[in-house]
GROMACS .gro file of C-alpha atoms in nm:
model
  497
    1MET     CA    1  -2.085   0.009  -0.603
    2ALA     CA    2  -2.317  -0.099  -0.884
    3ASP     CA    3  -2.540  -0.405  -0.858
    4GLN     CA    4  -2.416  -0.704  -1.055
    5LEU     CA    5  -2.659  -0.920  -1.249
    6THR     CA    6  -2.811  -1.245  -1.129
    7PRO     CA    7  -2.729  -1.611  -1.195
    8ALA     CA    8  -3.056  -1.638  -1.387
    9GLU     CA    9  -2.942  -1.367  -1.624
   10SER     CA   10  -2.610  -1.544  -1.668
   11ASN     CA   11  -2.781  -1.872  -1.756
   12LEU     CA   12  -3.013  -1.701  -2.000
   13ALA     CA   13  -2.717  -1.536  -2.168
   14ALA     CA   14  -2.540  -1.869  -2.199
   15GLY     CA   15  -2.855  -2.018  -2.352
   16ALA     CA   16  -2.865  -1.741  -2.607
   17ALA     CA   17  -2.505  -1.805  -2.705
   18GLY     CA   18  -2.382  -2.052  -2.962
   19PRO     CA   19  -2.333  -2.422  -2.881
   20ASP     CA   20  -1.958  -2.384  -2.820
   21GLU     CA   21  -2.021  -2.148  -2.530
   22THR     CA   22  -2.280  -2.355  -2.341
   23ASP     CA   23  -2.016  -2.583  -2.191
   24GLU     CA   24  -1.822  -2.295  -2.040
   25LYS     CA   25  -1.806  -2.252  -1.664
   26PRO     CA   26  -2.119  -2.059  -1.552
   27ILE     CA   27  -2.062  -1.690  -1.497
   28LYS     CA   28  -2.058  -1.628  -1.124
   29GLN     CA   29  -2.306  -1.361  -1.016
   30ARG     CA   30  -2.424  -1.203  -0.695
   31LYS     CA   31  -2.747  -1.343  -0.556
   32ASN     CA   32  -2.987  -1.054  -0.500
   33GLY     CA   33  -2.984  -0.854  -0.822
   34LEU     CA   34  -3.274  -0.633  -0.931
   35TYR     CA   35  -3.324  -0.776  -1.281
   36PRO     CA   36  -3.506  -1.112  -1.302
   37GLY     CA   37  -3.344  -1.216  -1.627
   38VAL     CA   38  -3.212  -1.132  -1.972
   39SER     CA   39  -3.444  -1.144  -2.268
   40ASP     CA   40  -3.327  -1.314  -2.586
   41GLU     CA   41  -3.357  -0.978  -2.759
   42LEU     CA   42  -3.130  -0.803  -2.505
   43ALA     CA   43  -2.876  -1.086  -2.516
   44GLU     CA   44  -2.866  -1.062  -2.894
   45ASN     CA   45  -2.850  -0.682  -2.887
   46MET     CA   46  -2.545  -0.685  -2.658
   47LYS     CA   47  -2.347  -0.901  -2.900
   48SER     CA   48  -2.314  -0.643  -3.174
   49GLY     CA   49  -2.254  -0.278  -3.243
   50TRP     CA   50  -1.913  -0.256  -3.079
   51ALA     CA   51  -1.612  -0.087  -3.239
   52ASP     CA   52  -1.288  -0.270  -3.304
   53THR     CA   53  -1.056  -0.157  -3.020
   54GLU     CA   54  -0.758  -0.383  -3.086
   55LEU     CA   55  -0.433  -0.194  -3.015
   56ARG     CA   56  -0.196  -0.258  -3.305
   57ASP     CA   57   0.087  -0.010  -3.252
   58LEU     CA   58   0.211  -0.125  -2.912
   59GLU     CA   59   0.581  -0.115  -2.830
   60PRO     CA   60   0.749  -0.365  -2.594
   61ILE     CA   61   0.756  -0.268  -2.227
   62ALA     CA   62   1.073  -0.099  -2.102
   63GLN     CA   63   1.209  -0.409  -1.931
   64ALA     CA   64   1.124  -0.665  -2.202
   65ASP     CA   65   1.493  -0.731  -2.273
   66ARG     CA   66   1.562  -0.769  -1.901
   67THR     CA   67   1.282  -1.017  -1.845
   68ALA     CA   68   1.403  -1.219  -2.144
   69ASP     CA   69   1.751  -1.237  -1.991
   70ARG     CA   70   1.603  -1.351  -1.660
   71ARG     CA   71   1.405  -1.627  -1.830
   72ALA     CA   72   1.718  -1.737  -2.017
   73ALA     CA   73   1.911  -1.766  -1.689
   74LEU     CA   74   1.624  -1.964  -1.536
   75SER     CA   75   1.617  -2.196  -1.838
   76LYS     CA   76   1.989  -2.261  -1.804
   77ARG     CA   77   1.952  -2.347  -1.435
   78PHE     CA   78   1.679  -2.612  -1.488
   79PRO     CA   79   1.743  -2.780  -1.826
   80GLY     CA   80   1.491  -3.033  -1.948
   81GLU     CA   81   1.226  -2.944  -1.688
   82ARG     CA   82   0.888  -2.779  -1.729
   83LEU     CA   83   0.874  -2.465  -1.511
   84VAL     CA   84   0.542  -2.313  -1.405
   85ILE     CA   85   0.528  -1.966  -1.246
   86PRO     CA   86   0.179  -1.828  -1.165
   87ALA     CA   87   0.080  -1.466  -1.106
   88GLY     CA   88  -0.188  -1.558  -0.854
   89ASN     CA   89  -0.563  -1.497  -0.835
   90LEU     CA   90  -0.791  -1.236  -0.688
   91LYS     CA   91  -0.850  -1.281  -0.315
   92THR     CA   92  -1.186  -1.214  -0.154
   93ARG     CA   93  -1.190  -0.929   0.095
   94SER     CA   94  -1.552  -0.969   0.199
   95ASN     CA   95  -1.848  -1.141   0.034
   96ASP     CA   96  -1.818  -1.044  -0.336
   97THR     CA   97  -1.549  -0.777  -0.313
   98GLU     CA   98  -1.182  -0.847  -0.371
   99TYR     CA   99  -0.853  -0.705  -0.255
  100SER     CA  100  -0.656  -0.506  -0.510
  101PHE     CA  101  -0.448  -0.755  -0.704
  102ARG     CA  102  -0.071  -0.760  -0.679
  103ALA     CA  103   0.108  -1.012  -0.902
  104ALA     CA  104   0.342  -1.264  -0.744
  105THR     CA  105   0.695  -1.128  -0.740
  106GLU     CA  106   0.846  -1.426  -0.923
  107TYR     CA  107   0.594  -1.394  -1.206
  108ALA     CA  108   0.631  -1.017  -1.245
  109TYR     CA  109   1.012  -1.046  -1.231
  110LEU     CA  110   1.016  -1.292  -1.521
  111THR     CA  111   0.746  -1.136  -1.740
  112GLY     CA  112   0.683  -0.771  -1.653
  113ASP     CA  113   0.312  -0.858  -1.649
  114GLN     CA  114   0.087  -0.778  -1.354
  115THR     CA  115  -0.251  -0.930  -1.442
  116GLU     CA  116  -0.436  -1.180  -1.228
  117ASP     CA  117  -0.460  -1.547  -1.326
  118GLY     CA  118  -0.157  -1.527  -1.556
  119VAL     CA  119   0.085  -1.820  -1.566
  120LEU     CA  120   0.430  -1.835  -1.724
  121VAL     CA  121   0.525  -2.181  -1.850
  122LEU     CA  122   0.872  -2.271  -1.974
  123GLU     CA  123   0.852  -2.590  -2.180
  124PRO     CA  124   1.175  -2.782  -2.243
  125LYS     CA  125   1.281  -2.756  -2.605
  126GLY     CA  126   1.620  -2.858  -2.741
  127ASP     CA  127   1.895  -2.715  -2.521
  128GLY     CA  128   1.665  -2.461  -2.359
  129HIS     CA  129   1.300  -2.374  -2.310
  130GLU     CA  130   1.012  -2.222  -2.501
  131ALA     CA  131   0.824  -1.965  -2.294
  132THR     CA  132   0.447  -1.923  -2.315
  133LEU     CA  133   0.239  -1.678  -2.118
  134TYR     CA  134  -0.107  -1.804  -2.033
  135LEU     CA  135  -0.349  -1.516  -1.978
  136LEU     CA  136  -0.718  -1.437  -1.971
  137PRO     CA  137  -0.813  -1.313  -2.318
  138ARG     CA  138  -1.049  -1.023  -2.363
  139SER     CA  139  -1.405  -1.076  -2.237
  140ASN     CA  140  -1.627  -1.285  -2.463
  141ARG     CA  141  -1.905  -1.081  -2.625
  142GLU     CA  142  -2.082  -1.379  -2.775
  143ASN     CA  143  -2.181  -1.538  -2.444
  144GLY     CA  144  -2.230  -1.207  -2.258
  145GLU     CA  145  -1.936  -1.248  -2.021
  146PHE     CA  146  -1.815  -0.895  -2.089
  147TRP     CA  147  -2.127  -0.744  -1.929
  148LEU     CA  148  -2.273  -1.024  -1.716
  149SER     CA  149  -1.966  -1.147  -1.528
  150GLY     CA  150  -1.847  -0.953  -1.227
  151GLN     CA  151  -1.500  -0.971  -1.381
  152GLY     CA  152  -1.621  -0.875  -1.729
  153GLU     CA  153  -1.481  -0.571  -1.905
  154LEU     CA  154  -1.785  -0.351  -1.843
  155TRP     CA  155  -1.740  -0.410  -1.470
  156VAL     CA  156  -1.364  -0.399  -1.414
  157GLY     CA  157  -1.223  -0.255  -1.737
  158ARG     CA  158  -1.066  -0.371  -2.059
  159ARG     CA  159  -0.778  -0.616  -2.049
  160HIS     CA  160  -0.524  -0.672  -2.325
  161SER     CA  161  -0.596  -0.922  -2.598
  162LEU     CA  162  -0.353  -1.210  -2.629
  163SER     CA  163  -0.192  -1.056  -2.937
  164GLU     CA  164  -0.152  -0.723  -2.756
  165ALA     CA  165   0.011  -0.901  -2.463
  166GLU     CA  166   0.253  -1.075  -2.699
  167ARG     CA  167   0.364  -0.743  -2.846
  168LEU     CA  168   0.403  -0.579  -2.506
  169LEU     CA  169   0.581  -0.859  -2.324
  170GLY     CA  170   0.766  -1.035  -2.602
  171ILE     CA  171   0.625  -1.376  -2.507
  172PRO     CA  172   0.377  -1.592  -2.705
  173ALA     CA  173   0.039  -1.585  -2.526
  174LYS     CA  174  -0.242  -1.840  -2.498
  175ASP     CA  175  -0.573  -1.867  -2.314
  176VAL     CA  176  -0.506  -1.956  -1.950
  177ARG     CA  177  -0.838  -2.139  -1.926
  178GLU     CA  178  -0.682  -2.418  -2.134
  179LEU     CA  179  -0.378  -2.456  -1.911
  180ALA     CA  180  -0.497  -2.667  -1.617
  181ALA     CA  181  -0.619  -2.945  -1.846
  182ALA     CA  182  -0.294  -2.935  -2.044
  183LEU     CA  183  -0.084  -2.957  -1.728
  184THR     CA  184  -0.287  -3.253  -1.605
  185GLU     CA  185  -0.175  -3.443  -1.915
  186ALA     CA  186   0.185  -3.320  -1.899
  187THR     CA  187   0.471  -3.567  -1.868
  188GLY     CA  188   0.830  -3.529  -1.758
  189PRO     CA  189   0.979  -3.335  -1.465
  190VAL     CA  190   0.786  -3.026  -1.353
  191ARG     CA  191   0.848  -2.752  -1.099
  192VAL     CA  192   0.594  -2.490  -0.984
  193VAL     CA  193   0.614  -2.182  -0.763
  194ARG     CA  194   0.365  -2.269  -0.493
  195GLY     CA  195   0.125  -2.058  -0.292
  196HIS     CA  196  -0.027  -1.844  -0.567
  197ASP     CA  197  -0.270  -2.049  -0.777
  198ALA     CA  198  -0.449  -2.348  -0.625
  199SER     CA  199  -0.597  -2.468  -0.954
  200ILE     CA  200  -0.255  -2.486  -1.120
  201GLU     CA  201  -0.108  -2.669  -0.822
  202ALA     CA  202  -0.400  -2.915  -0.825
  203ALA     CA  203  -0.334  -2.993  -1.191
  204LEU     CA  204   0.028  -3.074  -1.104
  205THR     CA  205  -0.029  -3.249  -0.772
  206ASP     CA  206   0.104  -3.587  -0.886
  207LYS     CA  207   0.395  -3.441  -1.085
  208VAL     CA  208   0.580  -3.217  -0.840
  209THR     CA  209   0.753  -3.246  -0.505
  210ALA     CA  210   0.788  -2.988  -0.230
  211GLU     CA  211   1.166  -3.020  -0.233
  212ARG     CA  212   1.202  -2.959  -0.606
  213ASP     CA  213   0.956  -2.672  -0.600
  214GLU     CA  214   1.145  -2.510  -0.315
  215GLU     CA  215   1.464  -2.525  -0.523
  216LEU     CA  216   1.285  -2.322  -0.789
  217ARG     CA  217   1.165  -2.065  -0.536
  218VAL     CA  218   1.514  -2.039  -0.385
  219TYR     CA  219   1.673  -1.985  -0.725
  220LEU     CA  220   1.428  -1.709  -0.815
  221SER     CA  221   1.489  -1.543  -0.479
  222GLU     CA  222   1.866  -1.551  -0.517
  223ALA     CA  223   1.844  -1.427  -0.877
  224ARG     CA  224   1.716  -1.097  -0.737
  225LEU     CA  225   2.004  -1.042  -0.494
  226VAL     CA  226   2.195  -0.830  -0.746
  227LYS     CA  227   1.982  -0.568  -0.920
  228ASP     CA  228   2.026  -0.472  -1.284
  229ALA     CA  229   2.022  -0.115  -1.414
  230PHE     CA  230   1.645  -0.115  -1.468
  231GLU     CA  231   1.581  -0.230  -1.112
  232ILE     CA  232   1.819   0.027  -0.963
  233ALA     CA  233   1.643   0.303  -1.155
  234GLU     CA  234   1.310   0.183  -1.017
  235LEU     CA  235   1.446   0.183  -0.662
  236ARG     CA  236   1.570   0.540  -0.709
  237LYS     CA  237   1.225   0.638  -0.830
  238ALA     CA  238   1.064   0.469  -0.529
  239CYS     CA  239   1.295   0.650  -0.286
  240ASP     CA  240   1.235   0.988  -0.452
  241SER     CA  241   0.858   0.946  -0.433
  242THR     CA  242   0.882   0.829  -0.074
  243ALA     CA  243   1.081   1.138   0.020
  244ARG     CA  244   0.803   1.353  -0.123
  245GLY     CA  245   0.552   1.149   0.075
  246PHE     CA  246   0.741   1.224   0.397
  247GLU     CA  247   0.733   1.594   0.314
  248ASP     CA  248   0.359   1.566   0.259
  249VAL     CA  249   0.323   1.425   0.611
  250VAL     CA  250   0.528   1.699   0.774
  251LYS     CA  251   0.303   1.960   0.611
  252VAL     CA  252  -0.009   1.815   0.773
  253LEU     CA  253   0.111   1.724   1.122
  254ASP     CA  254  -0.125   1.985   1.267
  255LYS     CA  255  -0.418   1.808   1.101
  256ALA     CA  256  -0.291   1.474   1.231
  257GLU     CA  257  -0.286   1.620   1.583
  258ALA     CA  258  -0.649   1.718   1.537
  259THR     CA  259  -0.743   1.367   1.420
  260SER     CA  260  -0.512   1.065   1.454
  261GLU     CA  261  -0.231   0.863   1.300
  262ARG     CA  262  -0.475   0.775   1.022
  263TYR     CA  263  -0.434   1.123   0.877
  264ILE     CA  264  -0.063   1.048   0.836
  265GLU     CA  265  -0.137   0.711   0.680
  266GLY     CA  266  -0.384   0.858   0.434
  267THR     CA  267  -0.155   1.145   0.342
  268PHE     CA  268   0.133   0.916   0.253
  269PHE     CA  269  -0.097   0.677   0.069
  270LEU     CA  270  -0.209   0.959  -0.160
  271ARG     CA  271   0.150   1.013  -0.275
  272ALA     CA  272   0.197   0.639  -0.328
  273ARG     CA  273  -0.111   0.611  -0.546
  274VAL     CA  274  -0.039   0.926  -0.745
  275GLU     CA  275   0.325   0.846  -0.821
  276GLY     CA  276   0.334   0.468  -0.796
  277ASN     CA  277   0.129   0.152  -0.782
  278ASP     CA  278   0.064   0.144  -0.410
  279ILE     CA  279   0.243   0.143  -0.078
  280GLY     CA  280   0.505  -0.132  -0.070
  281TYR     CA  281   0.386  -0.252   0.273
  282GLY     CA  282   0.153  -0.134   0.547
  283SER     CA  283   0.267   0.212   0.654
  284ILE     CA  284   0.385   0.237   1.015
  285CYS     CA  285   0.261   0.575   1.142
  286ALA     CA  286   0.354   0.534   1.507
  287ALA     CA  287   0.319   0.836   1.734
  288GLY     CA  288   0.424   0.852   2.098
  289PRO     CA  289   0.455   0.512   2.269
  290HIS     CA  290   0.330   0.334   1.956
  291ALA     CA  291   0.679   0.395   1.816
  292THR     CA  292   0.803   0.116   2.041
  293THR     CA  293   0.586  -0.138   1.855
  294LEU     CA  294   0.796  -0.247   1.558
  295HIS     CA  295   0.516  -0.303   1.309
  296TRP     CA  296   0.247  -0.069   1.435
  297VAL     CA  297   0.003  -0.058   1.141
  298ARG     CA  298  -0.325   0.002   1.324
  299ASN     CA  299  -0.250   0.374   1.295
  300ASN     CA  300  -0.545   0.473   1.512
  301GLY     CA  301  -0.365   0.652   1.793
  302ALA     CA  302  -0.332   1.012   1.898
  303VAL     CA  303  -0.066   1.244   1.758
  304ARG     CA  304   0.057   1.478   2.032
  305SER     CA  305   0.289   1.776   2.032
  306GLY     CA  306   0.604   1.703   2.231
  307GLU     CA  307   0.612   1.336   2.135
  308LEU     CA  308   0.787   1.160   1.847
  309LEU     CA  309   0.642   1.021   1.527
  310LEU     CA  310   0.811   0.711   1.384
  311LEU     CA  311   0.710   0.697   1.018
  312ASP     CA  312   0.818   0.382   0.832
  313ALA     CA  313   0.675   0.384   0.480
  314GLY     CA  314   0.760   0.320   0.117
  315VAL     CA  315   0.614   0.392  -0.224
  316GLU     CA  316   0.591   0.093  -0.458
  317THR     CA  317   0.650   0.197  -0.820
  318THR     CA  318   0.425   0.097  -1.106
  319GLU     CA  319   0.682  -0.175  -1.184
  320LEU     CA  320   0.649  -0.308  -0.825
  321TYR     CA  321   0.981  -0.196  -0.673
  322THR     CA  322   0.948  -0.050  -0.324
  323ALA     CA  323   1.136   0.189  -0.102
  324ASP     CA  324   1.156   0.127   0.273
  325ILE     CA  325   1.245   0.439   0.469
  326THR     CA  326   1.202   0.537   0.832
  327ARG     CA  327   1.235   0.874   0.998
  328THR     CA  328   1.161   0.957   1.360
  329LEU     CA  329   1.033   1.313   1.379
  330PRO     CA  330   0.954   1.547   1.669
  331ILE     CA  331   0.587   1.625   1.616
  332ASN     CA  332   0.631   1.986   1.726
  333GLY     CA  333   0.947   2.022   1.517
  334THR     CA  334   1.202   2.018   1.803
  335PHE     CA  335   1.359   1.726   1.988
  336SER     CA  336   1.358   1.739   2.367
  337PRO     CA  337   1.702   1.685   2.527
  338LEU     CA  338   1.625   1.319   2.608
  339GLN     CA  339   1.469   1.254   2.268
  340ARG     CA  340   1.775   1.402   2.103
  341LYS     CA  341   2.012   1.190   2.315
  342ILE     CA  342   1.837   0.870   2.210
  343TYR     CA  343   1.803   0.987   1.851
  344ASP     CA  344   2.171   1.078   1.829
  345ALA     CA  345   2.265   0.731   1.954
  346VAL     CA  346   2.059   0.567   1.679
  347TYR     CA  347   2.200   0.807   1.420
  348GLU     CA  348   2.557   0.723   1.526
  349ALA     CA  349   2.475   0.352   1.501
  350GLN     CA  350   2.329   0.400   1.154
  351GLU     CA  351   2.637   0.593   1.042
  352ALA     CA  352   2.853   0.302   1.155
  353GLY     CA  353   2.627   0.054   0.978
  354ILE     CA  354   2.624   0.245   0.650
  355ALA     CA  355   3.003   0.279   0.658
  356ALA     CA  356   3.029  -0.101   0.676
  357VAL     CA  357   2.829  -0.151   0.352
  358LYS     CA  358   3.079  -0.214   0.072
  359PRO     CA  359   3.158  -0.482  -0.184
  360GLY     CA  360   3.330  -0.785  -0.037
  361ALA     CA  361   3.214  -0.713   0.317
  362ALA     CA  362   3.015  -0.978   0.497
  363PHE     CA  363   2.643  -0.909   0.485
  364ARG     CA  364   2.618  -0.901   0.862
  365ASP     CA  365   2.904  -0.652   0.910
  366PHE     CA  366   2.671  -0.352   0.902
  367HIS     CA  367   2.446  -0.513   1.161
  368ASP     CA  368   2.736  -0.588   1.393
  369ALA     CA  369   2.875  -0.236   1.356
  370ALA     CA  370   2.543  -0.073   1.442
  371GLN     CA  371   2.473  -0.307   1.733
  372ARG     CA  372   2.811  -0.232   1.886
  373VAL     CA  373   2.741   0.140   1.892
  374LEU     CA  374   2.401   0.087   2.051
  375ALA     CA  375   2.546  -0.150   2.311
  376GLU     CA  376   2.810   0.112   2.396
  377LYS     CA  377   2.541   0.374   2.449
  378LEU     CA  378   2.328   0.149   2.666
  379VAL     CA  379   2.628   0.064   2.882
  380ALA     CA  380   2.727   0.431   2.908
  381TRP     CA  381   2.373   0.522   3.017
  382GLY     CA  382   2.395   0.269   3.300
  383LEU     CA  383   2.113   0.048   3.174
  384LEU     CA  384   2.315  -0.275   3.186
  385GLY     CA  385   2.471  -0.258   3.528
  386ASP     CA  386   2.846  -0.310   3.544
  387LEU     CA  387   2.873  -0.531   3.234
  388ASP     CA  388   3.117  -0.425   2.966
  389VAL     CA  389   3.027  -0.391   2.600
  390GLU     CA  390   3.189  -0.718   2.492
  391LYS     CA  391   2.991  -0.917   2.746
  392VAL     CA  392   2.670  -0.742   2.652
  393LEU     CA  393   2.721  -0.827   2.284
  394GLU     CA  394   2.821  -1.185   2.368
  395LEU     CA  395   2.497  -1.237   2.561
  396GLY     CA  396   2.285  -1.023   2.328
  397LEU     CA  397   2.152  -0.820   2.621
  398GLN     CA  398   2.124  -0.503   2.410
  399ARG     CA  399   1.845  -0.675   2.221
  400ARG     CA  400   1.595  -0.590   2.497
  401TRP     CA  401   1.598  -0.240   2.348
  402THR     CA  402   1.734  -0.288   1.992
  403LEU     CA  403   1.502  -0.582   1.921
  404HIS     CA  404   1.548  -0.643   1.547
  405GLY     CA  405   1.812  -0.701   1.283
  406THR     CA  406   1.968  -0.389   1.137
  407GLY     CA  407   1.854  -0.442   0.779
  408HIS     CA  408   1.746  -0.665   0.493
  409MET     CA  409   1.754  -0.692   0.116
  410LEU     CA  410   1.519  -0.463  -0.074
  411GLY     CA  411   1.361  -0.481  -0.418
  412MET     CA  412   1.028  -0.604  -0.551
  413ASP     CA  413   0.948  -0.724  -0.200
  414VAL     CA  414   1.015  -0.504   0.099
  415HIS     CA  415   1.194  -0.803   0.252
  416ASP     CA  416   1.337  -0.911  -0.081
  417CYS     CA  417   1.507  -1.242  -0.158
  418ALA     CA  418   1.360  -1.390   0.160
  419SER     CA  419   1.377  -1.750   0.030
  420ALA     CA  420   1.748  -1.731  -0.054
  421ARG     CA  421   1.979  -1.976   0.119
  422THR     CA  422   2.119  -1.847   0.447
  423ASP     CA  423   2.479  -1.892   0.336
  424THR     CA  424   2.405  -1.686   0.025
  425TYR     CA  425   2.214  -1.410   0.204
  426VAL     CA  426   2.283  -1.344   0.574
  427GLY     CA  427   2.594  -1.563   0.563
  428GLY     CA  428   2.714  -1.424   0.231
  429ASP     CA  429   2.912  -1.124   0.112
  430LEU     CA  430   2.792  -0.798  -0.038
  431ALA     CA  431   2.838  -0.733  -0.409
  432PRO     CA  432   2.780  -0.432  -0.634
  433GLY     CA  433   2.414  -0.404  -0.731
  434MET     CA  434   2.276  -0.533  -0.403
  435CYS     CA  435   2.033  -0.300  -0.227
  436LEU     CA  436   1.961  -0.325   0.143
  437THR     CA  437   1.821  -0.126   0.431
  438VAL     CA  438   2.025  -0.002   0.727
  439GLU     CA  439   1.781   0.061   1.011
  440PRO     CA  440   1.899   0.047   1.371
  441GLY     CA  441   1.661   0.146   1.647
  442LEU     CA  442   1.613   0.184   2.020
  443TYR     CA  443   1.277   0.110   2.179
  444PHE     CA  444   1.192   0.169   2.543
  445GLN     CA  445   0.855   0.013   2.615
  446ALA     CA  446   0.603   0.208   2.820
  447ASP     CA  447   0.595  -0.069   3.082
  448ASP     CA  448   0.972  -0.134   3.100
  449LEU     CA  449   1.065  -0.094   3.465
  450THR     CA  450   1.436  -0.153   3.396
  451VAL     CA  451   1.486   0.195   3.249
  452PRO     CA  452   1.429   0.539   3.402
  453GLU     CA  453   1.069   0.653   3.377
  454GLU     CA  454   1.149   0.936   3.137
  455TYR     CA  455   1.280   0.683   2.878
  456ARG     CA  456   0.959   0.482   2.875
  457GLY     CA  457   0.745   0.514   2.564
  458ILE     CA  458   1.024   0.652   2.343
  459GLY     CA  459   1.102   0.466   2.020
  460VAL     CA  460   1.351   0.576   1.754
  461ARG     CA  461   1.441   0.414   1.423
  462ILE     CA  462   1.629   0.564   1.127
  463GLU     CA  463   1.624   0.365   0.803
  464ASP     CA  464   1.776   0.426   0.462
  465ASP     CA  465   1.800   0.228   0.138
  466ILE     CA  466   2.163   0.162   0.052
  467LEU     CA  467   2.295   0.048  -0.286
  468VAL     CA  468   2.625  -0.139  -0.291
  469THR     CA  469   2.850   0.019  -0.554
  470GLU     CA  470   3.183  -0.082  -0.706
  471ASP     CA  471   3.376   0.127  -0.454
  472GLY     CA  472   3.144   0.155  -0.154
  473ASN     CA  473   2.779   0.248  -0.131
  474GLU     CA  474   2.518   0.505  -0.227
  475ASN     CA  475   2.232   0.616  -0.006
  476LEU     CA  476   1.931   0.613  -0.241
  477SER     CA  477   1.716   0.788   0.021
  478ALA     CA  478   1.963   1.067   0.100
  479ALA     CA  479   1.707   1.331  -0.001
  480LEU     CA  480   1.561   1.294   0.348
  481PRO     CA  481   1.781   1.442   0.626
  482ARG     CA  482   1.903   1.217   0.903
  483SER     CA  483   2.089   1.407   1.178
  484ALA     CA  484   1.881   1.572   1.451
  485ASP     CA  485   1.980   1.925   1.348
  486GLU     CA  486   1.907   1.855   0.982
  487VAL     CA  487   1.570   1.700   1.066
  488GLU     CA  488   1.462   2.003   1.268
  489ALA     CA  489   1.576   2.248   0.998
  490TRP     CA  490   1.406   2.043   0.725
  491MET     CA  491   1.078   2.024   0.914
  492ALA     CA  492   1.081   2.401   0.966
  493ARG     CA  493   1.139   2.462   0.595
  494VAL     CA  494   0.871   2.219   0.485
  495LYS     CA  495   0.610   2.363   0.722
  496GLN     CA  496   0.678   2.714   0.591
  497ALA     CA  497   0.664   2.613   0.225
   0.00000   0.00000   0.00000
C-alpha cells in the first residue's frame, strides 16, 4: 500500500491555493511520510495539465423510476416534514485503513446511490417534497486535495461530479460539505435515520426525537416487505450466482481438506466478488461439529472426509440484494446412515415449511409447520422421553435441538425489514412479492449428553429463498438440489466436471 503524504505537505498545498480554499478543513494525512513538504512549484504544477473527463452521455440507472416511486411514497407518509436519510461514512479498520464501504440500506433503497458520505434530504414543498442528494463532488485540484488527501481521486479513484450524479440518479445534487451547517439552521419538523452519520445527527440534535426518528426507520423497513419487479430480478440474480458459488466449493473440497474451512470461504468469496458486490453476510463454512454453531464465521477448522459441511452463504448483487442459502453436504460425497436420517428429517421439515408459504397465510405458519415435523422426529427417536408431540410443542422442548426460527424476510439486508412492527412482520400475513427464507435445522452439540453419542457433533440446516406468488410460492434457489439423493448425485457430477 503506497505511502500517503504528510500533514506538512497538506498545509503547504493549502497555502499555495487561493484564498477561498485556505478556510477548508485541513486534509488529513498519515504521520510518517517520506516527503518533507511540497514546493510551491510542485503545488502549482499539479493544478494544471489535466484533461476534461466530465461524462456527458450518461443514462439514468436501471432503477431510477423505482427509486422515484419510493421517494414519492415516503413523501406522502410524512407530509410537511424534512426527512434526512444518510448513506453513512467510512469506518476505520485499523489505524489509517478503512473497511470497504457499504451504503446504508435505507439510503440505497431510496436513491440507488452507494457512495460514502451521501445524504438524501426531502424538503417539504407544497403538497409534497423536493428531493436533494448531497454528495462529495469531485476532488478539488486547486487546493491539491485530489493528490494530497488519502481520499483524493489519485488515491481511491474518480468519483462522479454532481452533474453526473444528477443524470444517473434523477435527483438534484449539491455539495454535502454544505449540509451540516444548513441543517443546523433548519426550522420545522425533522426526522433522520440514525446510526449512520454522526455529523448529520449532531447538526439535528435539538430538532429531532428518538420516537419520531424510529417511526421513519419503521416505515422504511416496512416499505421493503413487498418487493417490486426490479428487486425480484435482483434476488433471482443473487440466488443464481450463489448456486454457482456452491458448485465452486464442491469442486475444491479436496483442497479444503488439505487446508481448512478458510479455503471454502475464500472460494465462495471469489464468486461473490466476480459476479456481485460482495458476500451479503459473513459466510458460514462449518465443517464437522462446527455445524452445530449457528453463526460459525471463524472458518478456521479442519475439513474431514466422513463429516458434514454446513455452508450458509449468499452473493450480494451490485445493487445490494443478497441471497441466503444453506446446504449441508457430505464432505466425501456420501451421507452415512445416521447423517442421512437426520438430513432427511430436516428436509421433510423444510418441505412442510415451504408448502405453507402462500398469499394470505400467516407469516409464522411455515415456522410452525416445520417445527412440528422436527418435534415428531425427535419424539420418534426417543429423545424426549414419553412426551407426545403436542406437549413438546407447547413447552418448546424441541428447541434444544432446533434452536432458531425457521426463516426471515430477505432483500437488501439478509435479515430484511428487521425494524418493521411485529404485527406487520412476524404477526402479519404473507402477500405476493414478499421474499423469505425457509431454513429448519437440527443441531446436536458435541457435549450434549442427552442424545446418543453418535448424534453428537452433527448439525444440519437446509435453507432456500422463497418468493410469495399470486397462487403460492417460487423457490428462487431451486437450482441447488435439496434431497439427500439429489445432493449426492449433484456432488458427483460437479466433481467430475
